[in-house]
Short mmCIF file of C-alpha atoms in Angstrom, two decimals:
data_model
loop_
_atom_site.label_atom_id
_atom_site.label_comp_id
_atom_site.label_asym_id
_atom_site.label_seq_id
_atom_site.Cartn_x
_atom_site.Cartn_y
_atom_site.Cartn_z
CA MET A 1 117.67 90.03 117.03
CA LYS A 2 118.23 92.33 119.75
CA THR A 3 121.38 92.55 122.11
CA GLN A 4 120.91 94.05 125.39
CA HIS A 5 123.56 91.96 127.15
CA GLU A 6 127.34 92.24 126.88
CA PHE A 7 129.02 88.89 126.31
CA PRO A 8 132.66 88.79 126.30
CA GLU A 9 134.48 87.26 123.21
CA ASP A 10 136.94 85.24 125.04
CA TRP A 11 135.56 83.27 128.22
CA ARG A 12 138.99 82.32 129.08
CA LYS A 13 139.49 85.66 130.61
CA ILE A 14 136.37 85.39 133.00
CA SER A 15 135.56 83.43 136.04
CA ASN A 16 133.31 80.50 136.27
CA GLU A 17 130.83 82.60 138.21
CA GLU A 18 130.68 85.15 135.38
CA ALA A 19 130.32 82.28 132.81
CA ILE A 20 127.43 80.86 134.87
CA SER A 21 125.91 84.24 135.08
CA HIS A 22 125.98 84.59 131.08
CA ILE A 23 124.86 81.02 130.61
CA LYS A 24 121.84 81.67 132.97
CA TYR A 25 121.05 84.95 131.19
CA LEU A 26 121.01 83.18 127.80
CA LEU A 27 118.73 80.38 129.26
CA GLU A 28 116.20 83.19 130.18
CA HIS A 29 116.68 85.20 127.03
CA TYR A 30 117.73 82.83 124.20
CA LYS A 31 114.65 83.57 122.19
CA GLU A 32 115.83 87.29 121.84
CA TYR A 33 118.87 86.25 119.99
CA ASN A 34 119.88 84.78 116.67
CA ILE A 35 120.70 81.12 117.00
CA GLU A 36 122.32 79.01 114.33
CA LYS A 37 123.35 75.56 114.15
CA TYR A 38 126.34 74.10 112.07
CA GLY A 39 126.51 70.41 112.59
CA ASN A 40 126.68 69.94 116.44
CA THR A 41 128.01 73.44 116.79
CA LEU A 42 125.75 76.30 118.07
CA THR A 43 126.08 79.92 117.77
CA ILE A 44 123.96 82.27 119.80
CA ASN A 45 124.55 85.98 119.51
CA GLY A 46 128.13 85.18 118.01
CA ILE A 47 129.05 82.84 121.01
CA ILE A 48 130.16 79.56 119.63
CA ILE A 49 129.29 76.56 121.76
CA ALA A 50 130.61 73.29 120.58
CA PRO A 51 130.45 69.79 122.21
CA MET A 52 133.77 67.84 122.47
CA ASN A 53 134.61 64.39 123.24
CA LEU A 54 137.67 63.19 124.73
CA ASN A 55 138.26 59.64 123.91
CA ILE A 56 139.89 58.97 127.31
CA TYR A 57 137.17 57.73 129.72
CA ASP A 58 134.45 59.20 127.58
CA TYR A 59 135.02 62.55 129.16
CA LYS A 60 132.63 65.06 127.83
CA MET A 61 133.14 68.75 127.19
CA PHE A 62 131.90 71.93 125.66
CA LEU A 63 133.98 74.68 124.02
CA VAL A 64 132.34 77.94 124.73
CA ALA A 65 133.76 81.21 123.36
CA LYS A 66 137.37 79.65 123.53
CA LYS A 67 137.18 78.05 126.83
CA VAL A 68 136.60 74.45 127.62
CA TYR A 69 134.19 73.30 130.29
CA GLY A 70 134.21 69.63 131.38
CA SER A 71 131.31 67.43 132.43
CA THR A 72 132.39 67.55 136.04
CA GLU A 73 131.92 71.42 136.22
CA ASP A 74 128.81 73.09 137.72
CA ILE A 75 128.27 75.06 134.53
CA TYR A 76 128.30 71.92 132.22
CA PRO A 77 124.59 70.91 132.80
CA MET A 78 123.39 74.50 132.14
CA ILE A 79 125.37 74.60 128.95
CA GLN A 80 123.69 71.14 127.94
CA GLN A 81 120.31 72.68 128.79
CA LEU A 82 121.06 75.81 126.71
CA ILE A 83 121.94 73.64 123.82
CA ASP A 84 118.57 71.61 124.26
CA VAL A 85 116.33 74.81 124.45
CA CYS A 86 118.08 76.37 121.57
CA ASN A 87 117.80 73.29 119.41
CA VAL A 88 114.04 73.25 120.26
CA GLU A 89 113.92 77.04 119.29
CA ILE A 90 115.74 76.49 116.01
CA ASN A 91 113.29 73.71 115.07
CA LYS A 92 110.41 75.90 116.06
CA ARG A 93 111.78 78.87 114.02
CA LYS A 94 112.31 76.64 111.07
CA ALA A 95 108.75 75.36 111.39
CA GLU A 96 107.46 78.88 111.49
CA LYS A 97 109.36 80.00 108.67
CA ALA A 98 108.01 77.00 106.65
CA ILE A 99 104.53 77.91 107.65
CA GLU A 100 105.02 81.54 106.81
CA ALA A 101 106.47 80.61 103.48
CA ASN A 102 103.61 78.30 102.72
CA LYS A 103 101.25 81.22 103.68
CA LYS A 104 103.09 83.41 101.38
CA LYS A 105 102.88 80.93 98.55
CA ARG A 106 99.02 80.38 99.17
CA ILE A 107 98.57 84.36 99.04
CA ILE A 108 100.61 84.59 95.84
CA PHE A 109 98.75 81.56 94.15
CA THR A 110 95.30 83.30 95.38
CA VAL A 111 96.34 86.72 93.99
CA ILE A 112 97.58 85.18 90.65
CA SER A 113 94.43 83.08 90.29
CA SER A 114 92.25 86.16 91.06
CA ALA A 115 94.12 88.06 88.37
CA PHE A 116 93.57 85.44 85.93
CA ILE A 117 89.86 85.16 86.94
CA ILE A 118 89.46 89.04 86.75
CA ALA A 119 91.18 89.02 83.29
CA ALA A 120 89.02 86.31 82.01
CA ILE A 121 85.85 88.06 83.28
CA ALA A 122 87.19 91.43 81.88
CA GLY A 123 87.82 89.65 78.38
CA THR A 124 84.23 88.08 78.51
CA VAL A 125 82.57 91.44 79.35
CA TYR A 126 84.58 93.15 76.60
CA MET A 127 83.66 90.35 74.05
CA ILE A 128 79.91 90.52 75.26
CA ASN A 129 80.06 94.25 74.85
CA ASP A 130 81.56 93.68 71.22
CA ILE A 131 78.74 91.30 70.54
CA PHE A 132 76.03 93.63 71.64
CA LYS A 133 77.53 96.38 69.60
CA ILE A 134 77.45 94.07 66.44
CA ILE A 135 73.88 93.17 67.26
CA ASP A 136 72.93 96.83 67.72
CA LYS A 137 74.68 97.63 64.54
CA GLU A 138 72.72 94.86 62.66
CA ARG A 139 69.64 95.87 64.06
CA ALA A 140 70.05 99.48 62.90
CA LYS A 141 71.09 98.43 59.35
CA GLN A 142 67.98 95.89 59.45
CA ILE A 143 65.67 98.97 60.48
CA LYS A 144 67.13 101.06 57.70
CA ILE A 145 66.43 98.35 55.16
CA GLU A 146 62.78 97.67 56.60
CA ASN A 147 62.19 101.66 56.51
CA GLU A 148 63.46 101.73 52.87
CA ILE A 149 61.25 98.84 51.81
CA LYS A 150 58.10 100.52 53.38
CA ARG A 151 59.05 103.80 51.51
CA TYR A 152 59.39 101.82 48.35
CA GLU A 153 56.11 99.85 49.01
CA LYS A 154 54.31 103.20 49.28
CA THR A 155 55.52 104.16 45.78
CA LEU A 156 54.17 100.92 44.19
CA PRO A 157 50.90 101.58 42.05
CA TYR A 158 48.78 99.00 44.07
CA TYR A 159 49.95 99.79 47.57
CA ASN A 160 46.64 100.56 48.97
CA GLU A 161 45.17 97.20 47.66
CA TYR A 162 48.11 95.52 49.00
CA LEU A 163 47.38 96.95 52.47
CA GLN A 164 43.70 95.83 52.21
CA THR A 165 44.84 92.32 51.19
CA LYS A 166 47.34 92.21 54.00
CA GLN A 167 44.61 93.22 56.53
CA GLN A 168 42.29 90.56 55.13
CA ILE A 169 44.73 87.98 55.60
CA GLN A 170 45.50 89.07 59.10
CA ASN A 171 41.66 89.03 59.90
CA ARG A 172 41.38 85.53 58.49
CA ARG A 173 44.33 84.43 60.58
CA ASP A 174 42.73 85.85 63.79
CA SER A 175 39.37 84.22 63.06
CA LEU A 176 41.07 80.86 62.41
CA LYS A 177 43.01 81.08 65.84
CA LYS A 178 39.50 81.45 67.58
CA VAL A 179 38.29 78.29 65.74
CA TYR A 180 41.23 76.16 66.40
#
């Protein structure tokens, strides 16, 4: 995330007005920063904000960049508001990451599924192509055999009579088709 605002590392060295100014800035620009949460402790742009409870009188405090701010100070509600909006932002970012991860998973699944489908289609086309090659080879072989038989038939002594008989049988077949 971008950092365009200079934050002091140790807030013990700055006035309350400066601290309020930094918190106001963060309230307006928290989305621009890396926000992390560890238990109840929040880190925004390296600034550690941790809630603290003093068991005496249930007094609440926040530790912000090494300085403690109590619940009676003007800055306290602003720190609480910053924590609240940052928690919402963290949850929103987690949800967006989950949605993005889910989208990536779906895209990867779609790509892999598509690759398998394309591979299956390619394999099928390859097999069909091989089948057609085998059929063409067998057809060519059969044509050679038929041509060789026809050549052999012509060398037989009664070939012409065979042709006449064959023609007579075909004529009879045609005449029977007209009757039935």
